[in-house]
Short mmCIF file of C-alpha atoms and ligand atoms in Angstrom, two decimals:
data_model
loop_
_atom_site.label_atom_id
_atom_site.label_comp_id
_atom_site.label_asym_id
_atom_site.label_seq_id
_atom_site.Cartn_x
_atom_site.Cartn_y
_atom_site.Cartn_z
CA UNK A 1 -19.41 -0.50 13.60
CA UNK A 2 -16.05 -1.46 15.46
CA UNK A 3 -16.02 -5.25 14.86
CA UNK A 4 -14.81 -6.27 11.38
CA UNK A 5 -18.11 -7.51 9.42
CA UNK A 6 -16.64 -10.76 7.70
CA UNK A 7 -16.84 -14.22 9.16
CA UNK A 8 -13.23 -14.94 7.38
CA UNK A 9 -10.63 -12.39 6.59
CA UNK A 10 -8.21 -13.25 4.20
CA UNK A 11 -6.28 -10.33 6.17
CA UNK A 12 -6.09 -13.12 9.26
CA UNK A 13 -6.55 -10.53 11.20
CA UNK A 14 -8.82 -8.74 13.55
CA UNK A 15 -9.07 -5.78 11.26
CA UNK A 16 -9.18 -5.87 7.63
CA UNK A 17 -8.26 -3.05 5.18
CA UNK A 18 -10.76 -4.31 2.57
CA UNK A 19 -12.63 -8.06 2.30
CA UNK A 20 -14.77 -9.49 -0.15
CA UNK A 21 -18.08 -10.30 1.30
CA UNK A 22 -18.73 -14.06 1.43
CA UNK A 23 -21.82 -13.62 -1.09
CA UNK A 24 -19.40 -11.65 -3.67
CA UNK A 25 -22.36 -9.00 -3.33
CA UNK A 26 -20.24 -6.00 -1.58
CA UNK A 27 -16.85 -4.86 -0.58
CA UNK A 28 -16.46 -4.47 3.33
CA UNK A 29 -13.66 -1.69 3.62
CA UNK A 30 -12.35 0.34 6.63
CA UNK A 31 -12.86 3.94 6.70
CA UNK A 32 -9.17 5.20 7.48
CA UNK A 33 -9.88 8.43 7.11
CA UNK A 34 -11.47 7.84 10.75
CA UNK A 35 -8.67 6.13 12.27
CA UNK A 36 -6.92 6.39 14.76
CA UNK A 37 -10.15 7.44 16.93
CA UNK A 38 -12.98 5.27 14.77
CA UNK A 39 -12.56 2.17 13.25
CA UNK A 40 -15.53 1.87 11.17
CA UNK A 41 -16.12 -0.44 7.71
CA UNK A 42 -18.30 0.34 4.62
CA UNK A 43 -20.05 -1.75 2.73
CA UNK A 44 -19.51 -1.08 -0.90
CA UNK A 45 -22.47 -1.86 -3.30
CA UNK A 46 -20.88 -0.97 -6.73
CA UNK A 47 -17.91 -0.49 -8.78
CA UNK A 48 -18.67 2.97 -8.68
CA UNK A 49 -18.49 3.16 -5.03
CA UNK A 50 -14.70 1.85 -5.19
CA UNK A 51 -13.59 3.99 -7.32
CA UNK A 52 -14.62 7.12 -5.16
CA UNK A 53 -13.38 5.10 -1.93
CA UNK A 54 -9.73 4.70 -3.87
CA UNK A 55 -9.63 8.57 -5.11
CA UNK A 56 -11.10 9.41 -1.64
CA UNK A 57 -8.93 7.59 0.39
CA UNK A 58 -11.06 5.60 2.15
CA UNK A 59 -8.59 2.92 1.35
CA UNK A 60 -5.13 3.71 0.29
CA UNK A 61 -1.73 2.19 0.27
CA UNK A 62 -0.43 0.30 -3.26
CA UNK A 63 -1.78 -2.97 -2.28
CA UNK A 64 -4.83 -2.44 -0.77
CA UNK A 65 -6.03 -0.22 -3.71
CA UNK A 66 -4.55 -2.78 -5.82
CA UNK A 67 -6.91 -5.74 -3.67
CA UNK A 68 -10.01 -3.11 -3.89
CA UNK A 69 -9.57 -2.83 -7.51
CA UNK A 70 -10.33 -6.22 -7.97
CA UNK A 71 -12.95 -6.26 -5.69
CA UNK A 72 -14.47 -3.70 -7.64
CA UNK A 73 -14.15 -5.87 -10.69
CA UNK A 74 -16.08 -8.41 -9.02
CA UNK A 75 -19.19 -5.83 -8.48
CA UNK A 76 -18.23 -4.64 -12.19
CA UNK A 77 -19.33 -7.84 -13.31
CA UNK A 78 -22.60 -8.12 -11.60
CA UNK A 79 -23.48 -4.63 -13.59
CA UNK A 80 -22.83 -5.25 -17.12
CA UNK A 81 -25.68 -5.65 -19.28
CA UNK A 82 -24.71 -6.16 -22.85
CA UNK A 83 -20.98 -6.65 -23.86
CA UNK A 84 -19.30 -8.63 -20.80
CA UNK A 85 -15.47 -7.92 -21.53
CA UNK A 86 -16.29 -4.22 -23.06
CA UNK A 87 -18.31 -3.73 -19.91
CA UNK A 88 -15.24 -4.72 -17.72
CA UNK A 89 -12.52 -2.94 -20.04
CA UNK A 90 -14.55 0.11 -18.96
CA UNK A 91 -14.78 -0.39 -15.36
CA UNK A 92 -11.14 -1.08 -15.42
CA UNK A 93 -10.60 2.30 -16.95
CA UNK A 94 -12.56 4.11 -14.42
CA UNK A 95 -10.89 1.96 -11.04
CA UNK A 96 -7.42 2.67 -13.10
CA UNK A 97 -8.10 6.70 -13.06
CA UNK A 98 -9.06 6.79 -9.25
CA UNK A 99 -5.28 7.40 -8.68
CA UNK A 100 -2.32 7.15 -10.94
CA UNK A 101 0.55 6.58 -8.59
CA UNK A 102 0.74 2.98 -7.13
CA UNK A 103 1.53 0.51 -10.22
CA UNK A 104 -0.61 -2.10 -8.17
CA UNK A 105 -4.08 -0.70 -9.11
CA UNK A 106 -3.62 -0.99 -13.00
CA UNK A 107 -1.88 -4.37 -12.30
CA UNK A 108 -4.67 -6.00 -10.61
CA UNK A 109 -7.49 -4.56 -12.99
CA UNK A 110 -5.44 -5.66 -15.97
CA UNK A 111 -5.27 -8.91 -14.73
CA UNK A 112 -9.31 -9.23 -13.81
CA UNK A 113 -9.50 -7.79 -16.91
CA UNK A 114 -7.95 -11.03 -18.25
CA UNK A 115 -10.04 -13.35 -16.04
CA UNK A 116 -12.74 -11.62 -17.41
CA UNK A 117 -11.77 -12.34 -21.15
CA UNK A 118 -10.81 -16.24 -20.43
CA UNK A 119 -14.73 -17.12 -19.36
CA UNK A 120 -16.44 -14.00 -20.98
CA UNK A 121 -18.29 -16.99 -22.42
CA UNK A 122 -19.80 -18.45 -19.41
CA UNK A 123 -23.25 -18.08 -17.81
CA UNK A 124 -23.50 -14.63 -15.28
CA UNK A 125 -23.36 -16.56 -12.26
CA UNK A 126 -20.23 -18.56 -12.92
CA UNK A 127 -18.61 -15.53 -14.54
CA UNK A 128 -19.16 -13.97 -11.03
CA UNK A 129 -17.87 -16.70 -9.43
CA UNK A 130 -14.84 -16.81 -11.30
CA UNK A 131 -14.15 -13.53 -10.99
CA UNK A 132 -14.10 -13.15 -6.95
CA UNK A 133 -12.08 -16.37 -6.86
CA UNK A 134 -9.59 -14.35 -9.04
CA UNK A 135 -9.62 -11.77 -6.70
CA UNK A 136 -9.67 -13.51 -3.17
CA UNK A 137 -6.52 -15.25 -5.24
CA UNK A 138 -4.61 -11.42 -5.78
CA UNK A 139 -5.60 -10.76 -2.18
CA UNK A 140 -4.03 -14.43 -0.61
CA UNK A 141 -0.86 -13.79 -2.82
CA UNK A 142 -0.69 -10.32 -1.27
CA UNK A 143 -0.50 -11.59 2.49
CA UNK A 144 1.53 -14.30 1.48
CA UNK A 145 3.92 -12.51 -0.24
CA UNK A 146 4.17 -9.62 3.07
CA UNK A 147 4.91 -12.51 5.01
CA UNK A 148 7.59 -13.55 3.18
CA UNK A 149 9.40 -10.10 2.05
CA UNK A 150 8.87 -9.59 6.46
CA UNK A 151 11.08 -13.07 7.09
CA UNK A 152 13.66 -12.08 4.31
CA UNK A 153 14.07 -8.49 5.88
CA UNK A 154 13.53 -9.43 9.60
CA UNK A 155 17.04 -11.39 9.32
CA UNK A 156 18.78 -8.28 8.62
CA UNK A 157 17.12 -6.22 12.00
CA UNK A 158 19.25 -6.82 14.83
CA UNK A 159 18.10 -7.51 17.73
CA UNK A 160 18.01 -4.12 20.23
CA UNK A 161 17.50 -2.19 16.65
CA UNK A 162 15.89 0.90 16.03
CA UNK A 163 14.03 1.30 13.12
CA UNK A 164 12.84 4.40 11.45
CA UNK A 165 9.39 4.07 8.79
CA UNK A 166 7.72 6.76 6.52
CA UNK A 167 4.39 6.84 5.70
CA UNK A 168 1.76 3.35 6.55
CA UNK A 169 3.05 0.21 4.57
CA UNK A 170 1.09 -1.91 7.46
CA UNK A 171 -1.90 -3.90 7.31
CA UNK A 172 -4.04 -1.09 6.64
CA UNK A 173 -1.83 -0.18 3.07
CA UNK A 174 -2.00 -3.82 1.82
CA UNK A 175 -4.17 -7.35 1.70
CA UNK A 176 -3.26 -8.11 5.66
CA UNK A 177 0.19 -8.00 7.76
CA UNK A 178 2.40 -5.46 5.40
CA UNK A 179 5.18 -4.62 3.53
CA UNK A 180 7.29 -2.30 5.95
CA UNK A 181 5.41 -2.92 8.83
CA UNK A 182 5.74 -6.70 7.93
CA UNK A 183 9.72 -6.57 8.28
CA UNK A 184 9.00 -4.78 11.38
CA UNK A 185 6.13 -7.04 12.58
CA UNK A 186 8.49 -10.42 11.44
CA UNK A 187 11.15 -8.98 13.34
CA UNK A 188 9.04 -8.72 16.40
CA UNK A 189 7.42 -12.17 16.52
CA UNK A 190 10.94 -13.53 16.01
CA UNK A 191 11.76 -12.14 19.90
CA UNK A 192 14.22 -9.48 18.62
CA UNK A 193 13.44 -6.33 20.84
CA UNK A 194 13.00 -3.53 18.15
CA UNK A 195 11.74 0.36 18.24
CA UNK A 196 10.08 1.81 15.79
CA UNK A 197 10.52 5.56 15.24
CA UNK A 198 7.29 6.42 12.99
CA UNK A 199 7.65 9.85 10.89
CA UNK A 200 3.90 11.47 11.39
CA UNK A 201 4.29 11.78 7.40
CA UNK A 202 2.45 15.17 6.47
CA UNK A 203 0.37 16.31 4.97
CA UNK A 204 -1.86 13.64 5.35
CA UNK A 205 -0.56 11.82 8.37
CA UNK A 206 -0.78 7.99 7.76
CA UNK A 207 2.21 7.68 10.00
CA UNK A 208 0.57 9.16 13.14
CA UNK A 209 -2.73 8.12 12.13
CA UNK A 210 -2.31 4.68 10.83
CA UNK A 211 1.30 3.19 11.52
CA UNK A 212 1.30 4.62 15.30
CA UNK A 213 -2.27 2.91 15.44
CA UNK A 214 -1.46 -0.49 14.16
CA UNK A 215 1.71 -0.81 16.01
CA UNK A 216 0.10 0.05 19.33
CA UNK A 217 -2.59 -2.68 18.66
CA UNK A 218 0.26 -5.49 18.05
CA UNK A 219 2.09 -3.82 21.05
CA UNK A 220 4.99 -3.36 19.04
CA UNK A 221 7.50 -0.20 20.80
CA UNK A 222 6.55 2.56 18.76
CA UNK A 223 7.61 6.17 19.01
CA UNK A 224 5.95 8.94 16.39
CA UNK A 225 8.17 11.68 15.62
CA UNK A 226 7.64 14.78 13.06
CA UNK A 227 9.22 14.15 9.89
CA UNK A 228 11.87 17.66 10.79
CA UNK A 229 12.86 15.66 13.63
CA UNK A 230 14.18 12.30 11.61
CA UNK A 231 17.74 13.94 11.30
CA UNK A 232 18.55 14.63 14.65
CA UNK A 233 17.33 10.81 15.15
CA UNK A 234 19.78 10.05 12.51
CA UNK A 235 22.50 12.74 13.77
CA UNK A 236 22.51 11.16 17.37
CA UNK A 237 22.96 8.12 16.00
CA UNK A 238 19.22 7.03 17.53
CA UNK A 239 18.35 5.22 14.22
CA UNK A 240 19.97 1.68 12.66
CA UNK A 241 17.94 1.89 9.30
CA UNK A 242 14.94 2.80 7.65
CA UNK A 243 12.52 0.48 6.06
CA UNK A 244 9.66 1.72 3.80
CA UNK A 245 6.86 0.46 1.74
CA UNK A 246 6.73 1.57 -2.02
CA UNK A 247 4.18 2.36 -4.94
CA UNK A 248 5.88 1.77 -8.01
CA UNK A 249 9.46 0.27 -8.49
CA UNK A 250 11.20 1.33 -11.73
CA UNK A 251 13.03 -0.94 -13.89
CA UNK A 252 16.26 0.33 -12.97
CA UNK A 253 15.63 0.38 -9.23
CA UNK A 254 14.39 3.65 -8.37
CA UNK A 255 11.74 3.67 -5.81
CA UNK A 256 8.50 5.78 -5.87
CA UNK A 257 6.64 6.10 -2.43
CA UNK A 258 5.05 8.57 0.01
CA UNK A 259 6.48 12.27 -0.32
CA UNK A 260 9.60 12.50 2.55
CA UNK A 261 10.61 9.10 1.40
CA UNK A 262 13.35 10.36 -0.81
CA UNK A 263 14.45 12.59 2.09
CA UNK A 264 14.84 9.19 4.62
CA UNK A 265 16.88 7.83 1.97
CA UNK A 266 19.34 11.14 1.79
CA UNK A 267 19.57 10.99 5.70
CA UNK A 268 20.16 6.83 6.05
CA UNK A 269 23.44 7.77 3.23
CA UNK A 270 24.70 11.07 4.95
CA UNK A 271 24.52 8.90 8.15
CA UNK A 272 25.76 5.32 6.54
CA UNK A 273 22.80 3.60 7.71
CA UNK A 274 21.01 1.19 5.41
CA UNK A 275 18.03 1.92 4.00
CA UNK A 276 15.68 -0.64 2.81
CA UNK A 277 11.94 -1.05 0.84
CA UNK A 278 9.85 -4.12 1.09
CA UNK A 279 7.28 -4.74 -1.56
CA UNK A 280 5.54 -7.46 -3.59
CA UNK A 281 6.43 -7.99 -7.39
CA UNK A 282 3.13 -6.44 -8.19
CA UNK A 283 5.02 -2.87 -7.66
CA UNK A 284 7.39 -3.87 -9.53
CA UNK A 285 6.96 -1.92 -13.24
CA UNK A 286 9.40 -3.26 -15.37
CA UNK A 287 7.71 -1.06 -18.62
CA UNK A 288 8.87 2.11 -17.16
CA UNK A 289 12.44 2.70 -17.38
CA UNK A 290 13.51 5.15 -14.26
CA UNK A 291 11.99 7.50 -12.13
CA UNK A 292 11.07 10.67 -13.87
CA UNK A 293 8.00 8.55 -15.97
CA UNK A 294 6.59 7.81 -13.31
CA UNK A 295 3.21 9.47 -12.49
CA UNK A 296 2.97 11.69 -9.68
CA UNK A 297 -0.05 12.71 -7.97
CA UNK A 298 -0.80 16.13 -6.99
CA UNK A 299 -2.94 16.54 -4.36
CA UNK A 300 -5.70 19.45 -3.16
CA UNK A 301 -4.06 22.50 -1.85
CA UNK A 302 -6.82 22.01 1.65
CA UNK A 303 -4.66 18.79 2.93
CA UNK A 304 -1.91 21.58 3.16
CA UNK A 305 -3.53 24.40 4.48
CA UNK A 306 -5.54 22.82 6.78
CA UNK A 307 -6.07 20.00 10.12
CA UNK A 308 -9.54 19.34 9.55
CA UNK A 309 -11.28 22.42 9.88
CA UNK A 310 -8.54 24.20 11.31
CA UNK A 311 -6.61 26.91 9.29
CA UNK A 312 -2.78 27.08 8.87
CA UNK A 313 -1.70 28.84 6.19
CA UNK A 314 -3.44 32.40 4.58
CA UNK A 315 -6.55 31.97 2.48
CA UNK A 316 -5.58 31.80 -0.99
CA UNK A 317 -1.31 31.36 -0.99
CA UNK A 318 -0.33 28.81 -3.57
CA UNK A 319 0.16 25.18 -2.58
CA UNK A 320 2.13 22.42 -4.33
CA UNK A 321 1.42 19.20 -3.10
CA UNK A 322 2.95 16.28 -4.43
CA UNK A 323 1.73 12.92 -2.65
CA UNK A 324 4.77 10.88 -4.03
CA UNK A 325 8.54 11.10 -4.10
CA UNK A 326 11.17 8.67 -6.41
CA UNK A 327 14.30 7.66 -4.71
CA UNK A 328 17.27 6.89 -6.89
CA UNK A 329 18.25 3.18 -7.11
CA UNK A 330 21.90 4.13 -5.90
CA UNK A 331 20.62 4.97 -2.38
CA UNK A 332 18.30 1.74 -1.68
CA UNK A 333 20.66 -0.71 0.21
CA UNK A 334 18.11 -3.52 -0.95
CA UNK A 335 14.76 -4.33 -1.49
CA UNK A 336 12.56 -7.29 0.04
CA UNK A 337 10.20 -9.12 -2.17
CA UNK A 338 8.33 -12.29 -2.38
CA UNK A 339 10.92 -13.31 -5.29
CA UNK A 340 13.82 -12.71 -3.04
CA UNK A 341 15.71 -9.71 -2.60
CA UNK A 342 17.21 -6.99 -4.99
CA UNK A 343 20.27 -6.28 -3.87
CA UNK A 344 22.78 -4.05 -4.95
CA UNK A 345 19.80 -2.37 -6.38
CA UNK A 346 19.74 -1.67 -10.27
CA UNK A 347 18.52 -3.11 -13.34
CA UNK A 348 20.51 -6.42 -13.73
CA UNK A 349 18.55 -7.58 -10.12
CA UNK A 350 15.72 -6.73 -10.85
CA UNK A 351 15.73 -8.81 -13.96
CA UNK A 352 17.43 -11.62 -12.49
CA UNK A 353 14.22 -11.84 -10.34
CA UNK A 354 11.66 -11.21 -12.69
CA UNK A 355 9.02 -13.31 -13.63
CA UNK A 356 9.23 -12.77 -17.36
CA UNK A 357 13.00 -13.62 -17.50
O1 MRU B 1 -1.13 8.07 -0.32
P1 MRU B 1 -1.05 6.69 0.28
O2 MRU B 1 -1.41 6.64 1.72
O3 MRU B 1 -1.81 5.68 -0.56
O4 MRU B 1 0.48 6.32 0.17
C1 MRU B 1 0.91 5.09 0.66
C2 MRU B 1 2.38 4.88 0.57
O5 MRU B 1 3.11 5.71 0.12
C3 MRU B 1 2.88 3.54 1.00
O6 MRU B 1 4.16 3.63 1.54
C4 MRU B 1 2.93 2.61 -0.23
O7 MRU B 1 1.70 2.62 -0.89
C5 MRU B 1 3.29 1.23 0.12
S1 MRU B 1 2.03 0.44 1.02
C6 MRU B 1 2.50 -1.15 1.36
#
């Protein structure tokens, strides 16, 4: 199934990380697992379902598990028999668990989750109703907000620039457009002639698999590059910053996202090249103080040891596989959000852009 099976995106575009079907029945999400070579969607019958697509990776990125949390509300609230908010309190729980990283999943559910509680008292079908509107809502505000962090970091690519990413923080990794990708994708549509040098990102290759894949569609110049090789980019001066998406932004500043990320950041400062993050509010976690509480997830030794079914390391050596990195505060030059930007990067801009301030 190539062709995207929705009549009207909320992505606005001709592929679609995840959708809410227009009968709030199923999910429609893309299989990235199969890209680059097979862009195929799912249709998702049950909260259940989401939850394995999230800890599965059928869907990944902060965002987009974020979006298909809510969706997964929605279905969550076809299912409940007996208690209606105790019934979505526990789906929340089991969405929230799929993966612990990205501060977006927990944000969305707790807010369905508070949807759910201000018309627990209406009849099923409105309840339903109420609850996808909710959640087409956290989707729109996604897009809108990419497109808005991408025109607030586009002004600072010059034209000619070349730009060095980590990881997928494209269309694929959020509700449509991006977070990364966005400043790249602004950039683009604004005439200035840009590169992009995209690290492949292993183990689990969302920047050869996804990033090279999405650029190529919008025919933006891409180049994909190992992750070793991003310092001899940097040494021969090949690279004018780096711009990355993130999972969970501390309090203070400090930046959790894809594993390598933190290594980007060390090369952009030995070099004295910026290095920037883009990222809606919703990443922003202004409970947790700094880096170290944030959760990291360690993933399956296999994504190491093996390319598909192909064997690269000796059956049985210990693995550690952390999917997530935290770069300090002190080496973000600034960070692009839908609230403006936070720049110098540290606690007192972050709260002068916070909603609760
Ligand atoms: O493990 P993934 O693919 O979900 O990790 C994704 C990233 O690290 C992205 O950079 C991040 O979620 C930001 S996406 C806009």
């Amino acid at each position: 199934m190539k062709k995207l099976p929705h009549p009207d995106p909320i992505s606005g575009a001709s592929y679609s990380a995840v959708e809410l079907a227009p009968a709030n029945d199923h999910v429609v999400m893309m299989d990235q697992r199969r890209l680059p070579t097979d862009e195929r969607y799912e249709e998702l019958e049950t909260v259940q379902a989401v939850v394995d697509a999230i800890a599965d990776m059928v869907v990944r990125g902060a965002p987009a598990i974020g979006i298909s949390a809510a969706y997964g509300m929605v279905l969550a609230s076809h299912e409940i028999r007996g208690d209606y908010v105790k019934g979505m309190i526990e789906a929340g729980k089991l969405l929230k668990a799929a993966r612990p990283t990205a501060v977006n999943l927990a944000w969305a559910v707790d807010k369905m989750i508070d949807e759910a509680k201000s018309h627990a008292s209406l009849k099923a079908g409105e309840r339903m109703e109420r609850m996808a509107e909710a959640a087409r809502q956290i989707h729109r505000e996604d897009v809108a907000a990419n497109h808005e962090m991408g025109r607030l970091g586009a002004a600072r690519i010059e034209d000619g620039a070349t730009i060095l990413t980590h990881c997928n923080a494209g269309a694929l990794a959020t509700g449509g457009y991006g977070t990364a990708l966005g400043v790249i994708r602004a950039a683009h549509e604004a005439g200035k002639k840009i590169k992009v040098l995209a690290d492949e990102t292993r183990p689990y290759l969302q920047g050869s698999r996804l990033t090279a894949w999405e650029l190529h569609q919008d025919g933006i110049d891409v180049e994909l590059i190992t992750d070793a090789s991003a310092a001899s980019f940097f040494g021969r001066d090949e690279v004018a910053m780096a711009v990355v998406g993130s999972d969970r932004i501390e309090a203070n500043g400090d930046v959790a996202n894809k594993i390598g990320t933190y290594g980007v950041a060390c090369l952009a400062k030995a070099h004295g090249k910026p290095f920037y993050v883009a990222a809606p509010w919703s990443t922003v976690d202004e409970a947790c103080a700094d880096g170290p509480s944030i959760p990291i997830e360690q993933r399956n030794a296999r994504e190491v040891t093996h390319v598909g079914d192909a064997q690269l390391a000796p059956t049985g050596v210990t693995v550690r596989n952390p999917a997530f990195d935290v770069t300090p505060a002190e080496l973000v030059t600034a960070i692009f959000t839908e609230r403006g930007v936070i720049e110098p990067v540290g606690p007192d801009a972050v709260r002068r852009l916070s909603p609760n301030e």
